[in-house]
């Protein structure tokens, strides 16, 4: 695992709980106790009401594809072995959208609105990265 | 007091990839050229305000820390500054210049831009354009690039509007048709067909290589003054700024509600047109800096120049290219010009001036009096829309 070559997320104090969650294969979404907003990406202050009274909820990890783009070229050499990479923006039922990759699917079979589930891949001892994969694998 | 802002001097170098032509070569040529074009003495320049040359730290220091007035001997220079808001940097240079003019601190301000990207290793450029505007925690680890990010937006745009690959490709064909007639373009004399676009390599779906930007070297400069002074200069036919509006969306594209910047185009253009006392129907030319084809479509929709979801149709019908009834972006956008970094929008303002002066050659729009110019920064974080006219108010 220590030979992971791709860029690792630059973690901040207020996002540490998200990455602690992924290590435990949980997708944690920040939640504001004062105005009840779900927040992504994690912040020090709630972007709606500036409260610092922030908590975390666990997402079901069941999302829908809002958009996707299959990247064939133009990335730095460290991504080369992974091309093509399927970039996706997925909408979680908690009302937030995140950027990710879709794994284990044929680029030609992806559709906007498709249901996908979170999966986790360990990058290093400390970092596990969330990805998504189709809920009903195409036969 | 002498107020308002008018662009009275312009100069540009051809956009190309040529590491032998240095940043200072470009800078000196455009500074001297724009001051001579304005027909003023160098010592009449009271301030130099430049877009920040991103990814070029030495040049950034030179420009931020006063080398330009020093090297050029601008004895009347009172102030210097660089502005950085990505692709909207020039817009903010114009706004800073206007503040100096309106407050009586300056009669003439010089705004120069220079960029050389051909001397940087490709991997460094890719890294810069992936890590500067994109999020190092929430985008970069998944291999998001500028092209990937804009591919995500374009795919959704096509899904929501029903625009086809052919209609989207028509935008690039139209932009390259303008660029092919522009000696300042890296693609001068090189138009494309629909097949050329659609058969080019797929970079990040649905964007083909021809629908992405070639990073290039270039530069330009403007001399600006007040409405009153401009009216007395030359034949008095200059680009007078008549209205302006801006909107901010968000740094990270995936957090935006205004996915296609359409609402930002709408709100910023309404502000600018209202100040100018015009409607979109009064506009003769639309100069849209969006760097990717969908922006040429969603801007038209946001302006209200075409019905919502029909921007790509307008391009496919040939309405926005040469000979069309709705001419857009006669300098070819960055796709047709070659992308010159954070000062890229210089070429849009300069072409606005050329069109208003009637000096755009083969690309000239007949009776071009009112021009709307929109720029965006970062990965679409903001939208800055300005209305220019051939007459001061």
Coordinates of C-alpha atoms in Angstrom, one line a residue:
Chain A
X1 CA 0.0 0.0 0.0
X2 CA 2.9 2.3 0.6
X3 CA 3.6 2.5 -3.1
X4 CA 0.5 4.6 -3.8
X5 CA 1.7 7.1 -6.4
X6 CA -1.3 9.4 -6.9
X7 CA -2.0 12.6 -4.9
X8 CA -3.3 12.2 -1.5
X9 CA -6.0 14.5 -0.1
X10 CA -4.6 17.5 1.9
X11 CA -6.4 17.0 5.2
X12 CA -7.4 19.8 7.5
X13 CA -8.4 19.7 11.2
X14 CA -12.1 20.1 10.4
X15 CA -12.0 17.4 7.7
X16 CA -10.1 14.8 9.7
X17 CA -13.3 13.1 10.9
X18 CA -14.3 12.5 7.2
X19 CA -11.0 10.7 6.5
X20 CA -11.2 8.8 9.9
X21 CA -14.6 7.7 8.7
X22 CA -13.4 6.4 5.3
X23 CA -10.7 4.4 7.1
X24 CA -13.6 2.6 8.8
X25 CA -15.5 2.3 5.5
X26 CA -18.0 4.9 6.6
X27 CA -19.0 7.9 4.5
X28 CA -19.4 10.7 7.0
X29 CA -21.2 14.0 6.2
X30 CA -20.8 17.1 8.3
X31 CA -24.0 18.3 9.9
X32 CA -24.8 21.6 11.5
X33 CA -26.5 21.2 14.9
X34 CA -27.8 24.8 14.8
X35 CA -29.4 25.2 11.3
X36 CA -29.7 21.5 10.5
X37 CA -27.8 21.8 7.2
X38 CA -25.8 18.9 5.8
X39 CA -22.5 20.2 4.6
X40 CA -20.1 19.0 1.9
X41 CA -17.2 19.6 1.7
X42 CA -16.4 19.8 5.5
X43 CA -15.7 23.2 6.9
X44 CA -14.7 24.9 10.2
X45 CA -17.8 27.0 10.1
X46 CA -21.2 26.1 8.7
X47 CA -21.4 27.9 5.3
X48 CA -25.2 28.6 5.9
X49 CA -25.1 30.0 9.4
X50 CA -21.4 30.2 10.5
X51 CA -22.1 28.0 13.5
X52 CA -19.1 26.0 14.8
X53 CA -21.5 23.6 16.5
X54 CA -20.9 20.9 13.9
X55 CA -21.5 17.2 14.0
X56 CA -21.2 14.2 11.7
X57 CA -23.8 11.8 10.3
X58 CA -23.2 8.6 8.4
X59 CA -24.4 8.6 4.8
X60 CA -26.0 5.5 3.3
X61 CA -23.5 5.9 0.5
X62 CA -26.3 5.3 -2.0
X63 CA -26.0 8.0 -4.6
X64 CA -27.2 9.0 -8.1
X65 CA -24.9 10.1 -10.9
X66 CA -25.4 13.9 -11.5
X67 CA -22.8 14.0 -14.3
X68 CA -19.7 12.1 -15.4
X69 CA -16.8 12.5 -17.7
X70 CA -14.4 9.7 -18.9
X71 CA -10.9 11.1 -19.0
X72 CA -8.6 9.5 -21.5
X73 CA -5.6 11.8 -21.5
X74 CA -4.1 15.0 -20.2
X75 CA -3.3 14.0 -16.6
X76 CA 0.0 13.9 -14.9
X77 CA 2.1 10.7 -15.3
X78 CA 1.1 9.3 -11.9
X79 CA -2.5 8.8 -13.2
X80 CA -1.3 7.1 -16.4
X81 CA -1.9 3.5 -15.4
X82 CA -5.4 4.3 -14.3
X83 CA -6.6 5.8 -17.6
X84 CA -9.4 6.0 -18.6
X85 CA -10.6 7.5 -15.3
X86 CA -14.4 7.9 -14.9
X87 CA -14.9 11.2 -13.1
X88 CA -18.3 11.6 -11.5
X89 CA -20.3 14.1 -9.5
X90 CA -22.7 12.0 -7.4
X91 CA -25.7 13.2 -5.4
X92 CA -26.1 11.6 -1.9
X93 CA -29.5 11.3 -0.3
X94 CA -28.3 13.7 2.4
X95 CA -28.6 16.5 -0.2
X96 CA -24.9 17.0 -0.9
X97 CA -22.9 16.4 -4.1
X98 CA -19.4 15.0 -4.1
X99 CA -16.7 14.5 -6.7
X100 CA -15.4 10.9 -7.1
X101 CA -14.5 8.2 -9.6
X102 CA -16.8 5.3 -10.7
X103 CA -15.1 1.9 -10.5
X104 CA -15.9 -1.5 -11.9
X105 CA -18.1 -0.3 -14.8
X106 CA -17.9 0.1 -18.5
X107 CA -17.7 3.7 -19.5
X108 CA -20.3 3.0 -22.3
X109 CA -22.8 1.8 -19.7
X110 CA -22.9 4.9 -17.5
X111 CA -25.9 7.1 -17.5
X112 CA -26.8 10.3 -15.7
X113 CA -29.2 9.4 -12.9
X114 CA -27.7 5.9 -12.5
X115 CA -27.7 4.6 -8.9
X116 CA -24.2 4.0 -7.4
X117 CA -22.9 2.8 -4.1
X118 CA -19.9 3.9 -2.2
X119 CA -16.8 1.6 -2.0
X120 CA -13.6 2.2 -0.2
X121 CA -10.0 1.7 -1.3
X122 CA -7.1 1.9 1.0
X123 CA -4.4 4.2 -0.5
X124 CA -1.9 4.2 2.4
X125 CA -1.9 3.2 6.1
X126 CA -3.6 6.4 7.0
X127 CA -5.7 7.3 4.0
X128 CA -8.7 5.4 2.5
X129 CA -10.4 7.0 -0.5
X130 CA -14.1 6.7 -1.3
X131 CA -15.2 5.7 -4.8
X132 CA -18.6 4.7 -6.2
X133 CA -19.7 1.7 -8.2
X134 CA -23.0 0.8 -10.0
X135 CA -25.6 -0.5 -7.6
X136 CA -26.9 -3.1 -10.1
X137 CA -23.9 -4.3 -12.1
X138 CA -24.7 -4.4 -15.8
X139 CA -25.1 -8.0 -17.0
Chain B
X1 CA -14.2 65.7 -12.4
X2 CA -13.3 63.6 -15.4
X3 CA -15.1 60.2 -14.9
X4 CA -15.9 57.0 -16.7
X5 CA -13.6 54.6 -18.5
X6 CA -12.7 54.4 -22.2
X7 CA -10.1 52.3 -23.9
X8 CA -8.1 54.5 -26.2
X9 CA -4.9 52.6 -27.0
X10 CA -4.4 48.9 -27.8
X11 CA -1.5 46.6 -28.9
X12 CA -1.1 42.9 -29.2
X13 CA 1.5 40.3 -30.3
X14 CA 0.5 37.2 -32.3
X15 CA -0.4 34.3 -30.0
X16 CA 2.0 31.4 -30.6
X17 CA 4.2 28.9 -28.9
X18 CA 7.8 30.2 -29.1
X19 CA 10.1 30.0 -26.1
X20 CA 12.6 32.2 -27.9
X21 CA 10.2 35.2 -27.5
X22 CA 10.6 36.1 -23.8
X23 CA 8.0 37.5 -21.4
X24 CA 9.8 40.9 -21.5
X25 CA 10.0 40.9 -25.3
X26 CA 6.2 40.6 -25.4
X27 CA 5.7 43.1 -22.5
X28 CA 7.8 45.9 -24.0
X29 CA 6.3 45.5 -27.4
X30 CA 2.7 45.8 -26.2
X31 CA 3.4 48.6 -23.7
X32 CA 5.1 50.8 -26.2
X33 CA 2.6 49.8 -28.9
X34 CA -0.5 50.7 -26.8
X35 CA 0.9 54.1 -25.7
X36 CA 1.8 54.9 -29.3
X37 CA -1.6 53.7 -30.5
X38 CA -3.3 56.1 -28.0
X39 CA -1.2 58.9 -29.3
X40 CA 0.0 60.1 -25.9
X41 CA 3.5 60.6 -24.4
X42 CA 4.8 57.9 -22.2
X43 CA 5.0 60.3 -19.3
X44 CA 1.3 60.8 -19.4
X45 CA 0.8 57.3 -18.0
X46 CA -0.1 57.7 -14.3
X47 CA -0.4 54.1 -13.3
X48 CA 0.4 50.6 -14.5
X49 CA -2.1 47.8 -13.5
X50 CA -1.5 44.3 -14.7
X51 CA -3.1 40.9 -14.6
X52 CA -1.0 38.6 -12.5
X53 CA 1.1 36.3 -14.7
X54 CA 0.1 33.0 -13.0
X55 CA 2.6 30.1 -12.9
X56 CA 5.4 32.5 -13.8
X57 CA 6.8 33.6 -10.4
X58 CA 9.7 35.7 -11.7
X59 CA 7.5 37.7 -14.0
X60 CA 5.0 38.0 -11.2
X61 CA 7.6 39.6 -9.0
X62 CA 8.8 41.9 -11.8
X63 CA 5.3 43.1 -12.5
X64 CA 4.1 43.4 -8.9
X65 CA 7.2 45.2 -7.7
X66 CA 7.4 48.1 -10.1
X67 CA 9.8 47.0 -12.9
X68 CA 7.5 48.1 -15.8
X69 CA 7.5 51.9 -15.1
X70 CA 11.2 51.7 -14.2
X71 CA 12.3 50.0 -17.4
X72 CA 10.1 52.1 -19.6
X73 CA 10.9 55.4 -17.8
X74 CA 7.3 56.3 -17.1
X75 CA 8.1 59.5 -15.3
X76 CA 4.4 60.4 -14.6
X77 CA 3.6 57.0 -13.0
X78 CA 2.1 57.3 -9.5
X79 CA 0.9 53.9 -8.8
X80 CA 1.4 50.2 -9.6
X81 CA -0.5 47.0 -8.9
X82 CA -1.2 43.5 -10.2
X83 CA -4.7 42.0 -10.0
X84 CA -5.4 38.3 -9.8
X85 CA -8.8 36.8 -10.2
X86 CA -7.8 34.2 -12.8
X87 CA -9.4 34.8 -16.2
X88 CA -11.2 37.9 -14.8
X89 CA -7.9 39.6 -13.9
X90 CA -8.1 42.1 -16.8
X91 CA -11.7 42.9 -15.8
X92 CA -10.4 43.9 -12.4
X93 CA -7.5 45.8 -13.8
X94 CA -10.1 47.9 -15.7
X95 CA -12.1 48.4 -12.6
X96 CA -9.0 49.5 -10.6
X97 CA -8.0 51.8 -13.4
X98 CA -11.5 53.3 -13.4
X99 CA -11.2 54.0 -9.6
X100 CA -8.0 55.9 -10.2
X101 CA -9.5 57.9 -13.0
X102 CA -12.8 58.6 -11.2
X103 CA -11.0 59.7 -8.1
X104 CA -8.8 62.1 -10.1
X105 CA -5.6 60.1 -9.4
X106 CA -4.9 59.3 -13.0
X107 CA -5.7 60.5 -16.5
X108 CA -4.1 57.5 -18.3
X109 CA -3.6 54.0 -17.0
X110 CA -1.6 51.3 -18.8
X111 CA -2.8 47.7 -18.5
X112 CA -0.3 45.2 -19.9
X113 CA -0.4 41.4 -20.1
X114 CA 2.3 38.9 -21.0
X115 CA 2.5 35.1 -20.8
X116 CA 5.0 32.5 -22.0
X117 CA 3.9 28.9 -21.3
X118 CA 5.9 27.2 -24.0
X119 CA 9.0 27.1 -21.9
X120 CA 7.3 25.1 -19.1
X121 CA 7.3 21.3 -19.0
X122 CA 3.9 19.9 -19.9
X123 CA 3.5 18.0 -16.7
X124 CA 4.2 21.2 -14.7
X125 CA 1.5 23.0 -16.6
X126 CA -1.0 20.2 -16.1
X127 CA -0.1 20.1 -12.4
X128 CA -0.6 23.9 -12.2
X129 CA -3.9 24.0 -13.9
X130 CA -5.2 21.0 -11.9
X131 CA -4.1 22.2 -8.5
X132 CA -4.5 26.0 -8.8
X133 CA -8.2 26.2 -9.5
X134 CA -9.3 22.8 -8.3
X135 CA -9.5 21.5 -4.8
X136 CA -6.5 19.5 -3.5
X137 CA -8.7 17.5 -1.1
X138 CA -12.0 17.1 -2.8
X139 CA -11.1 17.0 -6.6
X140 CA -7.4 16.4 -7.3
X141 CA -7.0 12.9 -5.7
X142 CA -9.6 11.6 -8.2
X143 CA -7.7 12.8 -11.2
X144 CA -9.8 15.9 -11.9
X145 CA -8.2 18.2 -14.5
X146 CA -9.5 21.4 -16.0
X147 CA -10.7 19.5 -19.0
X148 CA -12.3 16.8 -16.8
X149 CA -14.1 19.4 -14.7
X150 CA -15.5 21.1 -17.8
X151 CA -16.3 17.7 -19.3
X152 CA -18.5 17.0 -16.3
X153 CA -20.3 20.4 -16.8
X154 CA -20.6 19.9 -20.5
X155 CA -22.1 16.4 -20.2
X156 CA -24.8 17.7 -17.8
X157 CA -25.4 20.7 -20.1
X158 CA -26.0 18.3 -23.1
X159 CA -28.2 16.1 -20.9
X160 CA -30.4 19.0 -19.7
X161 CA -30.6 20.9 -23.0
X162 CA -30.7 18.0 -25.4
X163 CA -27.7 19.5 -27.3
X164 CA -26.0 16.9 -29.6
X165 CA -22.3 16.3 -30.0
X166 CA -22.6 17.8 -33.5
X167 CA -24.3 20.9 -32.2
X168 CA -21.6 21.3 -29.5
X169 CA -18.9 20.7 -32.0
X170 CA -20.4 23.5 -34.2
X171 CA -19.4 26.0 -31.4
X172 CA -15.7 25.1 -32.0
X173 CA -16.1 25.2 -35.7
X174 CA -17.6 28.7 -35.4
X175 CA -14.9 30.0 -33.1
X176 CA -12.2 28.6 -35.3
X177 CA -13.8 30.2 -38.3
X178 CA -13.4 33.6 -36.6
X179 CA -9.9 32.7 -35.5
X180 CA -8.9 31.6 -39.0
X181 CA -9.4 35.2 -40.1
X182 CA -7.5 36.7 -37.1
X183 CA -3.7 37.3 -37.6
X184 CA -3.4 37.4 -33.8
X185 CA -4.6 33.8 -33.4
X186 CA -2.3 30.7 -33.2
X187 CA -4.9 29.2 -35.6
X188 CA -4.8 32.0 -38.2
X189 CA -5.6 30.5 -41.6
X190 CA -6.6 27.1 -39.9
X191 CA -10.4 26.7 -39.9
X192 CA -11.9 23.3 -38.8
X193 CA -14.8 21.2 -40.1
X194 CA -17.3 19.4 -37.9
X195 CA -15.5 16.2 -38.7
X196 CA -12.2 17.6 -37.7
X197 CA -13.6 18.3 -34.2
X198 CA -15.6 15.1 -33.9
X199 CA -12.7 12.9 -35.1
X200 CA -10.1 14.5 -32.9
X201 CA -9.0 12.5 -29.9
X202 CA -11.4 12.2 -27.0
X203 CA -9.8 14.0 -24.0
X204 CA -12.5 13.8 -21.4
X205 CA -16.0 13.0 -22.5
X206 CA -17.8 14.7 -24.2
X207 CA -14.8 17.0 -24.9
X208 CA -12.6 16.2 -27.9
X209 CA -9.0 17.5 -28.2
X210 CA -10.2 20.3 -30.5
X211 CA -12.7 21.4 -27.9
X212 CA -10.0 21.9 -25.3
X213 CA -7.5 24.7 -25.0
X214 CA -4.0 24.9 -26.4
X215 CA -1.8 26.7 -23.8
X216 CA 0.1 29.4 -25.7
X217 CA 2.3 32.5 -25.3
X218 CA 1.0 36.0 -26.0
X219 CA 0.1 39.3 -24.6
X220 CA -1.5 42.6 -25.2
X221 CA -1.9 46.0 -23.6
X222 CA -4.6 48.7 -23.2
X223 CA -4.4 52.4 -22.4
X224 CA -7.5 53.7 -20.7
X225 CA -8.7 57.2 -19.7
X226 CA -11.9 59.0 -18.8
X227 CA -14.9 59.5 -21.1
X228 CA -14.2 63.2 -21.3
X229 CA -10.5 62.9 -22.3
X230 CA -11.3 60.1 -24.7
X231 CA -13.9 62.2 -26.5
X232 CA -11.2 64.8 -27.4
X233 CA -8.7 62.2 -28.6
X234 CA -8.3 61.2 -32.3
X235 CA -11.6 60.8 -34.0
X236 CA -13.3 60.2 -30.7
X237 CA -14.3 56.6 -31.7
X238 CA -13.3 54.5 -28.7
X239 CA -14.7 51.8 -26.5
X240 CA -16.6 53.6 -23.7
X241 CA -17.5 51.5 -20.7
X242 CA -21.2 52.0 -20.0
X243 CA -22.2 49.4 -17.5
X244 CA -20.9 46.5 -15.5
X245 CA -22.1 43.6 -13.4
X246 CA -20.5 40.6 -11.6
X247 CA -21.6 37.5 -9.9
X248 CA -19.7 34.9 -7.9
X249 CA -20.7 31.2 -7.9
X250 CA -18.2 29.1 -6.0
X251 CA -14.6 27.9 -6.3
X252 CA -15.6 24.2 -6.5
X253 CA -17.8 23.4 -9.5
X254 CA -19.5 20.4 -7.7
X255 CA -20.9 22.7 -5.0
X256 CA -22.6 25.1 -7.4
X257 CA -26.3 25.5 -8.0
X258 CA -25.6 27.5 -11.1
X259 CA -23.9 24.6 -12.9
X260 CA -23.6 26.3 -16.4
X261 CA -23.0 29.9 -15.1
X262 CA -26.3 30.7 -16.9
X263 CA -27.8 32.5 -13.9
X264 CA -24.6 34.4 -13.4
X265 CA -24.6 35.5 -17.1
X266 CA -28.2 36.5 -16.7
X267 CA -27.8 38.6 -13.5
X268 CA -24.4 40.2 -14.5
X269 CA -25.6 41.1 -18.0
X270 CA -28.9 42.6 -16.6
X271 CA -26.9 44.8 -14.2
X272 CA -24.6 45.9 -17.0
X273 CA -27.3 46.5 -19.5
X274 CA -29.4 48.4 -17.0
X275 CA -26.5 50.8 -16.2
X276 CA -25.9 51.3 -19.9
X277 CA -29.6 52.0 -20.5
X278 CA -29.8 49.2 -23.0
X279 CA -31.4 45.8 -23.6
X280 CA -29.7 42.8 -25.1
X281 CA -31.4 43.6 -28.4
X282 CA -29.2 46.8 -28.6
X283 CA -26.0 44.7 -28.6
X284 CA -24.2 44.3 -31.9
X285 CA -21.5 41.8 -30.7
X286 CA -21.1 39.4 -27.8
X287 CA -17.5 38.6 -26.7
X288 CA -17.7 35.6 -24.3
X289 CA -14.6 34.4 -22.5
X290 CA -15.6 30.9 -21.2
X291 CA -12.7 28.8 -22.6
X292 CA -15.0 25.8 -23.2
X293 CA -17.8 25.5 -25.8
X294 CA -20.8 25.2 -23.4
X295 CA -20.1 28.7 -22.1
X296 CA -20.7 30.2 -25.6
X297 CA -24.2 28.5 -25.4
X298 CA -25.2 29.2 -21.8
X299 CA -24.1 32.8 -22.0
X300 CA -26.4 33.4 -25.0
X301 CA -29.2 31.9 -22.9
X302 CA -28.3 33.9 -19.8
X303 CA -28.2 37.1 -21.8
X304 CA -31.6 36.3 -23.1
X305 CA -30.3 36.5 -26.7
X306 CA -31.8 33.0 -27.4
X307 CA -34.4 31.0 -25.4
X308 CA -33.1 28.7 -22.6
X309 CA -31.5 25.5 -23.8
X310 CA -31.1 26.7 -27.4
X311 CA -27.6 28.2 -27.3
X312 CA -26.0 25.2 -29.1
X313 CA -28.7 25.3 -31.8
X314 CA -27.8 29.0 -32.5
X315 CA -24.2 28.0 -33.1
X316 CA -25.2 24.9 -35.1
X317 CA -27.4 27.1 -37.3
X318 CA -24.4 29.4 -38.0
X319 CA -25.9 32.4 -36.3
X320 CA -22.9 33.1 -34.1
X321 CA -20.1 32.6 -36.5
X322 CA -19.0 34.7 -39.5
X323 CA -21.9 36.1 -41.5
X324 CA -24.5 35.1 -38.7
X325 CA -27.1 37.4 -37.3
X326 CA -26.0 36.9 -33.7
X327 CA -22.2 37.2 -33.9
X328 CA -20.3 36.0 -30.9
X329 CA -16.7 36.0 -29.8
X330 CA -15.0 37.3 -32.9
X331 CA -11.5 36.6 -31.5
X332 CA -12.3 32.9 -31.3
X333 CA -12.4 32.5 -27.5
X334 CA -9.3 30.8 -26.0
X335 CA -10.1 27.6 -28.0
X336 CA -9.6 29.6 -31.2
X337 CA -6.9 32.0 -30.0
X338 CA -4.6 29.9 -27.9
X339 CA -5.0 30.2 -24.1
X340 CA -2.6 32.8 -22.6
X341 CA -3.2 32.2 -18.9
X342 CA -4.8 34.5 -16.4
X343 CA -4.5 37.5 -18.7
X344 CA -6.3 35.7 -21.5
X345 CA -9.3 38.1 -21.4
X346 CA -7.0 41.0 -22.7
X347 CA -7.7 39.7 -26.2
X348 CA -11.4 40.0 -25.7
X349 CA -11.3 43.6 -24.7
X350 CA -8.8 44.5 -27.4
X351 CA -11.0 42.8 -30.0
X352 CA -14.0 44.8 -28.6
X353 CA -12.1 48.0 -29.3
X354 CA -11.1 46.9 -32.8
X355 CA -14.7 46.1 -33.6
X356 CA -16.0 49.4 -32.3
X357 CA -13.2 51.3 -34.2
X358 CA -14.0 49.3 -37.4
X359 CA -10.5 47.9 -37.5
X360 CA -11.3 44.1 -37.3
X361 CA -10.5 43.4 -41.0
X362 CA -12.2 40.4 -42.4
X363 CA -13.9 39.8 -39.0
X364 CA -15.5 43.2 -38.9
X365 CA -19.1 43.3 -37.7
X366 CA -21.0 46.0 -39.7
X367 CA -22.2 49.0 -37.7
X368 CA -20.7 47.6 -34.5
X369 CA -21.5 50.2 -31.8
X370 CA -22.5 48.2 -28.7
X371 CA -20.5 45.2 -27.4
X372 CA -21.1 43.1 -24.3
X373 CA -18.0 41.3 -22.9
X374 CA -18.2 38.6 -20.3
X375 CA -15.2 37.0 -18.6
X376 CA -14.9 34.2 -16.0
X377 CA -12.2 33.2 -13.6
X378 CA -10.9 30.0 -12.0
X379 CA -13.1 27.0 -13.1
X380 CA -16.0 29.4 -13.5
X381 CA -16.0 30.9 -10.0
X382 CA -17.3 34.3 -11.2
X383 CA -18.8 36.1 -14.2
X384 CA -18.0 39.7 -15.0
X385 CA -20.0 41.3 -17.7
X386 CA -19.3 44.8 -19.2
X387 CA -21.2 46.8 -21.8
X388 CA -19.1 49.0 -24.1
X389 CA -20.4 51.6 -26.6
X390 CA -19.0 53.8 -29.3
X391 CA -20.4 56.9 -27.6
X392 CA -20.0 58.1 -24.0
X393 CA -23.2 58.7 -22.1

